[in-house]
Amino acid sequence: MVQAVQQAAELKSLEVGQLVLRELKGGQSHSYEISLAAGQFAHVVVEQKGIDVVVKLFTPDGRLITEVDSPNGTLGPEPVYAIADTTGIYRLEVGSPNKNAVVGKYEAKLVELRPGTERDKAWLAAHRIFEEAVALGIQNTPESSQAAIKKFEEASSLYGAIGDLSEQYVAMINMGLTYRRRREWMGAFAPFERAFRIAKELGDDRKQAESLEAMADVQITNDQGKALQFGQEALKKYQAIGDRKKEAFMLSWIADIHYLWGEEEKARDLYSQLLLMYQSLGDKTGEAFTLRSISSTYDVENEAQKSLEYSLKAVAIWQSLAAKKQEAVEESTISNDYARLGERQKALDSAEKALLLGRGDKETEAQVKVNVGTVYYKLGDIAQALTLYNEGWSYFHNAGHPRNEAITLKHIAVALRDLGRLNEAQANIEKSIALVEVLRDHAGSPELQSSFIATLFPFYELYIDILMRQHAVDPKAGHNVEALAFTEKVKARSLVDLLTQARVVLKPEADADLIERERNIAERLTVSLDALTKLLKSKFTDAQKIEAQRKIEVLESERRRVRAEIRGRGSRYSAITKAQPLSIPEIQQQVLDGNTLLLEYKLGHDSSYVWAMTPDGVLSYQLPPSAEVEAQARRVYDLLIARQPEPGLTEGQQRAREMAADSQYQKQASVLSTMLLGPVAAQLGTKRLLIVADGALDYVPFSALPAPATKETQSKADPKPLILDHEIVSLPSASVLALLRSEFATRQPANKMVAVLADPVFEIDDARVKVSRALKKKGTATQNQLGQAVASSSDSSTVLKRALNSVRGDEGGGSLRRLLFSRDEAEAILSALPPQQESLKALDFRANRNTAMSSELGQYRIIHFSTHGLLDSRHPELSGLVLSLVDEDGHAEEGFFRLNEIYNLHLNADLVVLSACQTGLGKEVRGEGLMGLVRGFMYAGSPRVVASLWQVDDAATAELMKRFYRGMFQEKLPPSAALRAAQIEMLKRRHWQAPYYWSAFVLQGEWK
């Protein structure tokens, strides 16, 4: 029983169960005596109630045993544990080191006093190390936090040795938090994951939820899909334990992820659920913030009326809560909505109200001024907008808010550009980009990391636009070349971002000393594990067990550090990410020749541009805004793919659809050709065209576009397709080609010719599964027998849901039909091969992920995949190829060959062909879905890749590939020339004349 609370200032000693409540001033301290016998275990808790205290325990001879100052501010417990070395009077000191601290209270209680055990000694050793780790973490320097991580690891090991899972959990959580403060997100993930496993062992749902939440928080910078999965699991746990506030928090977090992904409708549904939850909880603040979030989803979709509707509801709540800061910011967004709706006076009235409400708080005032500046910009008063922007920038700059400063500098640059002050605009956007790139590299929160890739592009586009406007004013100053060089840099950075999203871990080419160190550690670890096993089979003390386990933990930690160093030193990932884009003169010298014209496109919100480069010079031209270009590209694309079967259409309706598309194609394709190629028509001649596309243009087959009209061709009714006069090659960037050439220049060619992976098995009900089972019973199953048995099968197969569900985007959730002609395609390729050349024929079940990832593929010069591709334009790191999803016995197997696995291949190929891939124009098209796969195979070891732009016709593809490989194998044509020749042959055949049949395939990369 707890004894009566003692308040007497003269109290000298503490007894078990006695609760002391006292006031303490800043700089003051109180001392208490505790009588302990040698070997006794004591547990004291000092509960802070409004003042931050430090608790110290001294031995009878005045030696400090322990000092406790938890990082919990002025509230919460400061626990003290000790085992007495000698009998005597020990002194407990409770003090406030801060002389300026206001008067507060604390409670002191001697919770427990009993004989100490061996386990107590072990636990106390672990706790001392844990306290040292906490103290080091509080210092928050690179050195102290690294030392804290080691201490937390050691404490966790010791806690685990004595079976104290609760304290081990706390050590792991603190270790993860220390990594997170260092912004080492994946370093933080490992201890959080270990904490989750411990929580599961404890059967503690709350701890499981907390660790899942932490895992989600740090995983978002690495794999957003996994982050969402962990967040959803945490949400379920909080729901199960009935913690409504944490449930609301996680639901908001999940909604925010979908919002960052650009899935506004999904985010809005979740925010609506969250709104109902906050309303049921009576949480007005949460309700207002959620209304703001819903408003933002409509704002992104340019639905100003809907955005306004929810903003007005939010501002009404802020008014009722007398929350002027939030009301001011909300009012400024309302004024923006009014401006977009063309309600000028309402916009001005709302802006004035926002400015008045924002006064008194400098940060709020600055934020409101920037928002209101945008209102004046939209209303055409650019000078007033610039004044407000500058006032907001001044605060953000002086107060050290780099993100807001960067955004404001961008607004300033836009205003200066529109005022014609281009030099000043350039200076401001350069400062803005410098700030944003630093933030992107050292983002302090997962939200910033995940959103920056999309955030950067408008900044880049503005910079290019300003440079090109300067070029229009002064054509001789070289601003257009500067803009082109920056465009190349952006494309290189896009690759780095893609690699970072996919978290590629390429096989290392590490120094021998590191490999030897890892081997040595592994050997020592084996010895230590054997020693522990022997120890546990004999009589042992807790101290012996703890020491043996500590050695193992230290070795494992050392091995992790060495492996991290191996990945960092000499890996291809490091080489790729450090690769610098070429200068324009270097591109002219290293990439181009006299018969080659490079056309590089950059789409922008206000204007788009094309640069035409030859070895002798660079010309540049302004094109329409990206919205106009991409809309026309979509029209042409939709007409090209009209022959793809549309679900629900009758045969007559499908035929009518195709005829309508054919009648419109020439006109719409001519519009797009004029838009993209008209400005450079005089430079085309019959040159080879290298196309560095952008956005939706990545999905346009330039070969199928009609040649742009010139003075000589204006009178002709139907201009001929570009492919008749031009060899056309696509590039991710000009610098990529130069990098490939330098990397593969001295490489020895592979000693075998072609490997074909075709006709995979997608479904358990596929006839080949039944045949395989039957033949296995007889012991006679062969690949040829399988092929003969099912060659005439017309079964349509639906891919296992688990494979498609692993891919987000427009393509997810559909079905994958069997590619019946891919078998004929494979046979035709192999039949065109000269007899003396070696080949790999991987059909049916063998066309699987294991074959694709095997080292065997590194022996072939050409690798041909005939299967489906799942390409995600919004999240390219989730793209990949679908191989066999079922084995010979009908068991499901992993068949999705992901982008990060493609980057990890070590090929020695001259060419990779991705035949019969299916893709589509996503909601936000940057072309990175297709580019991701192409680049993946390039960096895996192939300087050129042939890929398709849509779900091609099986029969047409088989016919095209026959001609393509015949051109390479028998006519000895280079791949780009062989592809062009095959496509022209198809074009001249009446049955295959429509561009849908022959123009889907494009060659990316090296043409020589």
PDB file of N, CA and C in Angstrom, residues 495-563:
ATOM      1  N   LEU A 495      17.240   9.724 -64.235  1.00  0.00           N
ATOM      2  CA  LEU A 495      17.714   8.348 -64.104  1.00  0.00           C
ATOM      3  C   LEU A 495      18.124   8.059 -62.665  1.00  0.00           C
ATOM      4  N   VAL A 496      18.852   8.980 -62.051  1.00  0.00           N
ATOM      5  CA  VAL A 496      19.279   8.784 -60.664  1.00  0.00           C
ATOM      6  C   VAL A 496      18.066   8.645 -59.753  1.00  0.00           C
ATOM      7  N   ASP A 497      17.049   9.490 -59.973  1.00  0.00           N
ATOM      8  CA  ASP A 497      15.828   9.400 -59.164  1.00  0.00           C
ATOM      9  C   ASP A 497      15.157   8.045 -59.347  1.00  0.00           C
ATOM     10  N   LEU A 498      15.135   7.569 -60.594  1.00  0.00           N
ATOM     11  CA  LEU A 498      14.511   6.286 -60.870  1.00  0.00           C
ATOM     12  C   LEU A 498      15.249   5.161 -60.164  1.00  0.00           C
ATOM     13  N   LEU A 499      16.577   5.194 -60.217  1.00  0.00           N
ATOM     14  CA  LEU A 499      17.370   4.190 -59.523  1.00  0.00           C
ATOM     15  C   LEU A 499      17.140   4.255 -58.023  1.00  0.00           C
ATOM     16  N   THR A 500      17.045   5.471 -57.505  1.00  0.00           N
ATOM     17  CA  THR A 500      16.826   5.644 -56.071  1.00  0.00           C
ATOM     18  C   THR A 500      15.475   5.082 -55.669  1.00  0.00           C
ATOM     19  N   GLN A 501      14.432   5.343 -56.477  1.00  0.00           N
ATOM     20  CA  GLN A 501      13.099   4.815 -56.173  1.00  0.00           C
ATOM     21  C   GLN A 501      13.107   3.293 -56.181  1.00  0.00           C
ATOM     22  N   ALA A 502      13.778   2.714 -57.176  1.00  0.00           N
ATOM     23  CA  ALA A 502      13.792   1.263 -57.289  1.00  0.00           C
ATOM     24  C   ALA A 502      14.734   0.630 -56.273  1.00  0.00           C
ATOM     25  N   ARG A 503      15.575   1.453 -55.614  1.00  0.00           N
ATOM     26  CA  ARG A 503      16.566   0.995 -54.642  1.00  0.00           C
ATOM     27  C   ARG A 503      17.400  -0.162 -55.200  1.00  0.00           C
ATOM     28  N   VAL A 504      18.046   0.141 -56.331  1.00  0.00           N
ATOM     29  CA  VAL A 504      18.854  -0.864 -56.986  1.00  0.00           C
ATOM     30  C   VAL A 504      20.092  -1.153 -56.140  1.00  0.00           C
ATOM     31  N   VAL A 505      20.410  -2.407 -55.961  1.00  0.00           N
ATOM     32  CA  VAL A 505      21.657  -2.809 -55.308  1.00  0.00           C
ATOM     33  C   VAL A 505      22.422  -3.664 -56.314  1.00  0.00           C
ATOM     34  N   LEU A 506      23.228  -3.016 -57.139  1.00  0.00           N
ATOM     35  CA  LEU A 506      23.935  -3.723 -58.187  1.00  0.00           C
ATOM     36  C   LEU A 506      25.102  -4.522 -57.619  1.00  0.00           C
ATOM     37  N   LYS A 507      25.448  -5.600 -58.305  1.00  0.00           N
ATOM     38  CA  LYS A 507      26.536  -6.440 -57.817  1.00  0.00           C
ATOM     39  C   LYS A 507      27.824  -5.629 -57.741  1.00  0.00           C
ATOM     40  N   PRO A 508      28.546  -5.738 -56.635  1.00  0.00           N
ATOM     41  CA  PRO A 508      29.721  -4.891 -56.437  1.00  0.00           C
ATOM     42  C   PRO A 508      30.951  -5.391 -57.165  1.00  0.00           C
ATOM     43  N   GLU A 509      31.833  -4.455 -57.425  1.00  0.00           N
ATOM     44  CA  GLU A 509      33.164  -4.783 -57.898  1.00  0.00           C
ATOM     45  C   GLU A 509      34.116  -4.233 -56.842  1.00  0.00           C
ATOM     46  N   ALA A 510      33.937  -4.696 -55.609  1.00  0.00           N
ATOM     47  CA  ALA A 510      34.612  -4.112 -54.457  1.00  0.00           C
ATOM     48  C   ALA A 510      36.077  -4.515 -54.422  1.00  0.00           C
ATOM     49  N   ASP A 511      36.855  -3.756 -53.639  1.00  0.00           N
ATOM     50  CA  ASP A 511      38.260  -4.068 -53.467  1.00  0.00           C
ATOM     51  C   ASP A 511      38.425  -5.396 -52.740  1.00  0.00           C
ATOM     52  N   ALA A 512      39.538  -6.039 -53.019  1.00  0.00           N
ATOM     53  CA  ALA A 512      39.785  -7.365 -52.438  1.00  0.00           C
ATOM     54  C   ALA A 512      39.854  -7.319 -50.920  1.00  0.00           C
ATOM     55  N   ASP A 513      40.354  -6.204 -50.353  1.00  0.00           N
ATOM     56  CA  ASP A 513      40.487  -6.140 -48.897  1.00  0.00           C
ATOM     57  C   ASP A 513      39.125  -6.207 -48.209  1.00  0.00           C
ATOM     58  N   LEU A 514      38.114  -5.590 -48.823  1.00  0.00           N
ATOM     59  CA  LEU A 514      36.775  -5.632 -48.225  1.00  0.00           C
ATOM     60  C   LEU A 514      36.191  -7.031 -48.307  1.00  0.00           C
ATOM     61  N   ILE A 515      36.378  -7.683 -49.456  1.00  0.00           N
ATOM     62  CA  ILE A 515      35.887  -9.055 -49.601  1.00  0.00           C
ATOM     63  C   ILE A 515      36.552  -9.960 -48.568  1.00  0.00           C
ATOM     64  N   GLU A 516      37.862  -9.769 -48.368  1.00  0.00           N
ATOM     65  CA  GLU A 516      38.580 -10.582 -47.398  1.00  0.00           C
ATOM     66  C   GLU A 516      38.093 -10.301 -45.975  1.00  0.00           C
ATOM     67  N   ARG A 517      37.825  -9.022 -45.687  1.00  0.00           N
ATOM     68  CA  ARG A 517      37.314  -8.676 -44.355  1.00  0.00           C
ATOM     69  C   ARG A 517      35.971  -9.338 -44.085  1.00  0.00           C
ATOM     70  N   GLU A 518      35.100  -9.323 -45.090  1.00  0.00           N
ATOM     71  CA  GLU A 518      33.796  -9.952 -44.903  1.00  0.00           C
ATOM     72  C   GLU A 518      33.951 -11.454 -44.676  1.00  0.00           C
ATOM     73  N   ARG A 519      34.852 -12.094 -45.442  1.00  0.00           N
ATOM     74  CA  ARG A 519      35.075 -13.536 -45.282  1.00  0.00           C
ATOM     75  C   ARG A 519      35.602 -13.842 -43.879  1.00  0.00           C
ATOM     76  N   ASN A 520      36.540 -12.998 -43.412  1.00  0.00           N
ATOM     77  CA  ASN A 520      37.126 -13.207 -42.088  1.00  0.00           C
ATOM     78  C   ASN A 520      36.084 -13.079 -40.986  1.00  0.00           C
ATOM     79  N   ILE A 521      35.213 -12.075 -41.114  1.00  0.00           N
ATOM     80  CA  ILE A 521      34.155 -11.881 -40.118  1.00  0.00           C
ATOM     81  C   ILE A 521      33.213 -13.067 -40.116  1.00  0.00           C
ATOM     82  N   ALA A 522      32.887 -13.566 -41.315  1.00  0.00           N
ATOM     83  CA  ALA A 522      31.979 -14.713 -41.414  1.00  0.00           C
ATOM     84  C   ALA A 522      32.573 -15.932 -40.713  1.00  0.00           C
ATOM     85  N   GLU A 523      33.887 -16.128 -40.878  1.00  0.00           N
ATOM     86  CA  GLU A 523      34.540 -17.261 -40.216  1.00  0.00           C
ATOM     87  C   GLU A 523      34.492 -17.100 -38.696  1.00  0.00           C
ATOM     88  N   ARG A 524      34.813 -15.882 -38.205  1.00  0.00           N
ATOM     89  CA  ARG A 524      34.778 -15.631 -36.757  1.00  0.00           C
ATOM     90  C   ARG A 524      33.370 -15.789 -36.210  1.00  0.00           C
ATOM     91  N   LEU A 525      32.387 -15.398 -37.007  1.00  0.00           N
ATOM     92  CA  LEU A 525      30.999 -15.526 -36.576  1.00  0.00           C
ATOM     93  C   LEU A 525      30.609 -16.994 -36.437  1.00  0.00           C
ATOM     94  N   THR A 526      31.081 -17.811 -37.376  1.00  0.00           N
ATOM     95  CA  THR A 526      30.793 -19.244 -37.304  1.00  0.00           C
ATOM     96  C   THR A 526      31.392 -19.848 -36.028  1.00  0.00           C
ATOM     97  N   VAL A 527      32.630 -19.461 -35.723  1.00  0.00           N
ATOM     98  CA  VAL A 527      33.292 -19.948 -34.504  1.00  0.00           C
ATOM     99  C   VAL A 527      32.518 -19.529 -33.261  1.00  0.00           C
ATOM    100  N   SER A 528      32.076 -18.271 -33.231  1.00  0.00           N
ATOM    101  CA  SER A 528      31.343 -17.758 -32.069  1.00  0.00           C
ATOM    102  C   SER A 528      30.002 -18.448 -31.902  1.00  0.00           C
ATOM    103  N   LEU A 529      29.324 -18.723 -33.017  1.00  0.00           N
ATOM    104  CA  LEU A 529      28.034 -19.420 -32.940  1.00  0.00           C
ATOM    105  C   LEU A 529      28.221 -20.848 -32.430  1.00  0.00           C
ATOM    106  N   ASP A 530      29.294 -21.505 -32.899  1.00  0.00           N
ATOM    107  CA  ASP A 530      29.589 -22.856 -32.406  1.00  0.00           C
ATOM    108  C   ASP A 530      29.873 -22.828 -30.906  1.00  0.00           C
ATOM    109  N   ALA A 531      30.621 -21.804 -30.474  1.00  0.00           N
ATOM    110  CA  ALA A 531      30.958 -21.698 -29.058  1.00  0.00           C
ATOM    111  C   ALA A 531      29.708 -21.498 -28.210  1.00  0.00           C
ATOM    112  N   LEU A 532      28.773 -20.685 -28.696  1.00  0.00           N
ATOM    113  CA  LEU A 532      27.539 -20.462 -27.955  1.00  0.00           C
ATOM    114  C   LEU A 532      26.724 -21.753 -27.863  1.00  0.00           C
ATOM    115  N   THR A 533      26.688 -22.490 -28.973  1.00  0.00           N
ATOM    116  CA  THR A 533      25.950 -23.759 -28.972  1.00  0.00           C
ATOM    117  C   THR A 533      26.516 -24.719 -27.926  1.00  0.00           C
ATOM    118  N   LYS A 534      27.842 -24.822 -27.877  1.00  0.00           N
ATOM    119  CA  LYS A 534      28.482 -25.699 -26.889  1.00  0.00           C
ATOM    120  C   LYS A 534      28.194 -25.215 -25.470  1.00  0.00           C
ATOM    121  N   LEU A 535      28.245 -23.914 -25.268  1.00  0.00           N
ATOM    122  CA  LEU A 535      28.001 -23.340 -23.941  1.00  0.00           C
ATOM    123  C   LEU A 535      26.607 -23.689 -23.440  1.00  0.00           C
ATOM    124  N   LEU A 536      25.627 -23.543 -24.314  1.00  0.00           N
ATOM    125  CA  LEU A 536      24.247 -23.777 -23.908  1.00  0.00           C
ATOM    126  C   LEU A 536      23.965 -25.249 -23.621  1.00  0.00           C
ATOM    127  N   LYS A 537      24.841 -26.130 -24.099  1.00  0.00           N
ATOM    128  CA  LYS A 537      24.666 -27.556 -23.818  1.00  0.00           C
ATOM    129  C   LYS A 537      25.345 -27.975 -22.512  1.00  0.00           C
ATOM    130  N   SER A 538      26.045 -27.024 -21.868  1.00  0.00           N
ATOM    131  CA  SER A 538      26.750 -27.318 -20.622  1.00  0.00           C
ATOM    132  C   SER A 538      26.223 -26.414 -19.515  1.00  0.00           C
ATOM    133  N   LYS A 539      26.873 -26.485 -18.352  1.00  0.00           N
ATOM    134  CA  LYS A 539      26.495 -25.579 -17.269  1.00  0.00           C
ATOM    135  C   LYS A 539      27.114 -24.214 -17.552  1.00  0.00           C
ATOM    136  N   PHE A 540      26.323 -23.185 -17.399  1.00  0.00           N
ATOM    137  CA  PHE A 540      26.821 -21.845 -17.699  1.00  0.00           C
ATOM    138  C   PHE A 540      26.152 -20.816 -16.798  1.00  0.00           C
ATOM    139  N   THR A 541      26.805 -19.690 -16.633  1.00  0.00           N
ATOM    140  CA  THR A 541      26.232 -18.580 -15.873  1.00  0.00           C
ATOM    141  C   THR A 541      25.603 -17.593 -16.830  1.00  0.00           C
ATOM    142  N   ASP A 542      24.750 -16.722 -16.294  1.00  0.00           N
ATOM    143  CA  ASP A 542      24.143 -15.682 -17.125  1.00  0.00           C
ATOM    144  C   ASP A 542      25.209 -14.797 -17.746  1.00  0.00           C
ATOM    145  N   ALA A 543      26.261 -14.518 -16.984  1.00  0.00           N
ATOM    146  CA  ALA A 543      27.321 -13.630 -17.474  1.00  0.00           C
ATOM    147  C   ALA A 543      28.029 -14.257 -18.675  1.00  0.00           C
ATOM    148  N   GLN A 544      28.283 -15.596 -18.609  1.00  0.00           N
ATOM    149  CA  GLN A 544      28.920 -16.280 -19.739  1.00  0.00           C
ATOM    150  C   GLN A 544      28.042 -16.226 -20.994  1.00  0.00           C
ATOM    151  N   LYS A 545      26.759 -16.465 -20.794  1.00  0.00           N
ATOM    152  CA  LYS A 545      25.837 -16.438 -21.928  1.00  0.00           C
ATOM    153  C   LYS A 545      25.767 -15.031 -22.531  1.00  0.00           C
ATOM    154  N   ILE A 546      25.693 -14.039 -21.655  1.00  0.00           N
ATOM    155  CA  ILE A 546      25.601 -12.645 -22.133  1.00  0.00           C
ATOM    156  C   ILE A 546      26.840 -12.276 -22.930  1.00  0.00           C
ATOM    157  N   GLU A 547      28.020 -12.660 -22.440  1.00  0.00           N
ATOM    158  CA  GLU A 547      29.263 -12.318 -23.119  1.00  0.00           C
ATOM    159  C   GLU A 547      29.347 -13.015 -24.477  1.00  0.00           C
ATOM    160  N   ALA A 548      28.931 -14.287 -24.548  1.00  0.00           N
ATOM    161  CA  ALA A 548      28.957 -15.020 -25.817  1.00  0.00           C
ATOM    162  C   ALA A 548      28.020 -14.386 -26.836  1.00  0.00           C
ATOM    163  N   GLN A 549      26.828 -14.002 -26.378  1.00  0.00           N
ATOM    164  CA  GLN A 549      25.868 -13.373 -27.292  1.00  0.00           C
ATOM    165  C   GLN A 549      26.331 -11.982 -27.709  1.00  0.00           C
ATOM    166  N   ARG A 550      26.999 -11.284 -26.804  1.00  0.00           N
ATOM    167  CA  ARG A 550      27.500  -9.951 -27.140  1.00  0.00           C
ATOM    168  C   ARG A 550      28.534 -10.032 -28.265  1.00  0.00           C
ATOM    169  N   LYS A 551      29.421 -11.045 -28.206  1.00  0.00           N
ATOM    170  CA  LYS A 551      30.419 -11.218 -29.261  1.00  0.00           C
ATOM    171  C   LYS A 551      29.758 -11.437 -30.622  1.00  0.00           C
ATOM    172  N   ILE A 552      28.691 -12.236 -30.622  1.00  0.00           N
ATOM    173  CA  ILE A 552      27.971 -12.504 -31.870  1.00  0.00           C
ATOM    174  C   ILE A 552      27.337 -11.234 -32.414  1.00  0.00           C
ATOM    175  N   GLU A 553      26.696 -10.457 -31.536  1.00  0.00           N
ATOM    176  CA  GLU A 553      26.057  -9.210 -31.961  1.00  0.00           C
ATOM    177  C   GLU A 553      27.090  -8.239 -32.535  1.00  0.00           C
ATOM    178  N   VAL A 554      28.259  -8.158 -31.886  1.00  0.00           N
ATOM    179  CA  VAL A 554      29.303  -7.247 -32.363  1.00  0.00           C
ATOM    180  C   VAL A 554      29.781  -7.665 -33.748  1.00  0.00           C
ATOM    181  N   LEU A 555      29.986  -8.976 -33.944  1.00  0.00           N
ATOM    182  CA  LEU A 555      30.431  -9.468 -35.250  1.00  0.00           C
ATOM    183  C   LEU A 555      29.374  -9.239 -36.330  1.00  0.00           C
ATOM    184  N   GLU A 556      28.118  -9.469 -36.004  1.00  0.00           N
ATOM    185  CA  GLU A 556      27.057  -9.238 -36.977  1.00  0.00           C
ATOM    186  C   GLU A 556      26.974  -7.766 -37.352  1.00  0.00           C
ATOM    187  N   SER A 557      27.128  -6.896 -36.355  1.00  0.00           N
ATOM    188  CA  SER A 557      27.105  -5.459 -36.623  1.00  0.00           C
ATOM    189  C   SER A 557      28.271  -5.062 -37.516  1.00  0.00           C
ATOM    190  N   GLU A 558      29.457  -5.645 -37.250  1.00  0.00           N
ATOM    191  CA  GLU A 558      30.636  -5.354 -38.056  1.00  0.00           C
ATOM    192  C   GLU A 558      30.439  -5.840 -39.495  1.00  0.00           C
ATOM    193  N   ARG A 559      29.847  -7.028 -39.644  1.00  0.00           N
ATOM    194  CA  ARG A 559      29.605  -7.547 -40.990  1.00  0.00           C
ATOM    195  C   ARG A 559      28.645  -6.648 -41.761  1.00  0.00           C
ATOM    196  N   ARG A 560      27.605  -6.135 -41.096  1.00  0.00           N
ATOM    197  CA  ARG A 560      26.667  -5.220 -41.775  1.00  0.00           C
ATOM    198  C   ARG A 560      27.384  -3.970 -42.269  1.00  0.00           C
ATOM    199  N   ARG A 561      28.293  -3.439 -41.441  1.00  0.00           N
ATOM    200  CA  ARG A 561      29.020  -2.229 -41.843  1.00  0.00           C
ATOM    201  C   ARG A 561      29.919  -2.500 -43.046  1.00  0.00           C
ATOM    202  N   VAL A 562      30.606  -3.660 -43.057  1.00  0.00           N
ATOM    203  CA  VAL A 562      31.483  -3.999 -44.182  1.00  0.00           C
ATOM    204  C   VAL A 562      30.676  -4.172 -45.457  1.00  0.00           C
ATOM    205  N   ARG A 563      29.526  -4.845 -45.345  1.00  0.00           N
ATOM    206  CA  ARG A 563      28.685  -5.033 -46.526  1.00  0.00           C
ATOM    207  C   ARG A 563      28.202  -3.698 -47.079  1.00  0.00           C
TER     208      ARG A 563
END
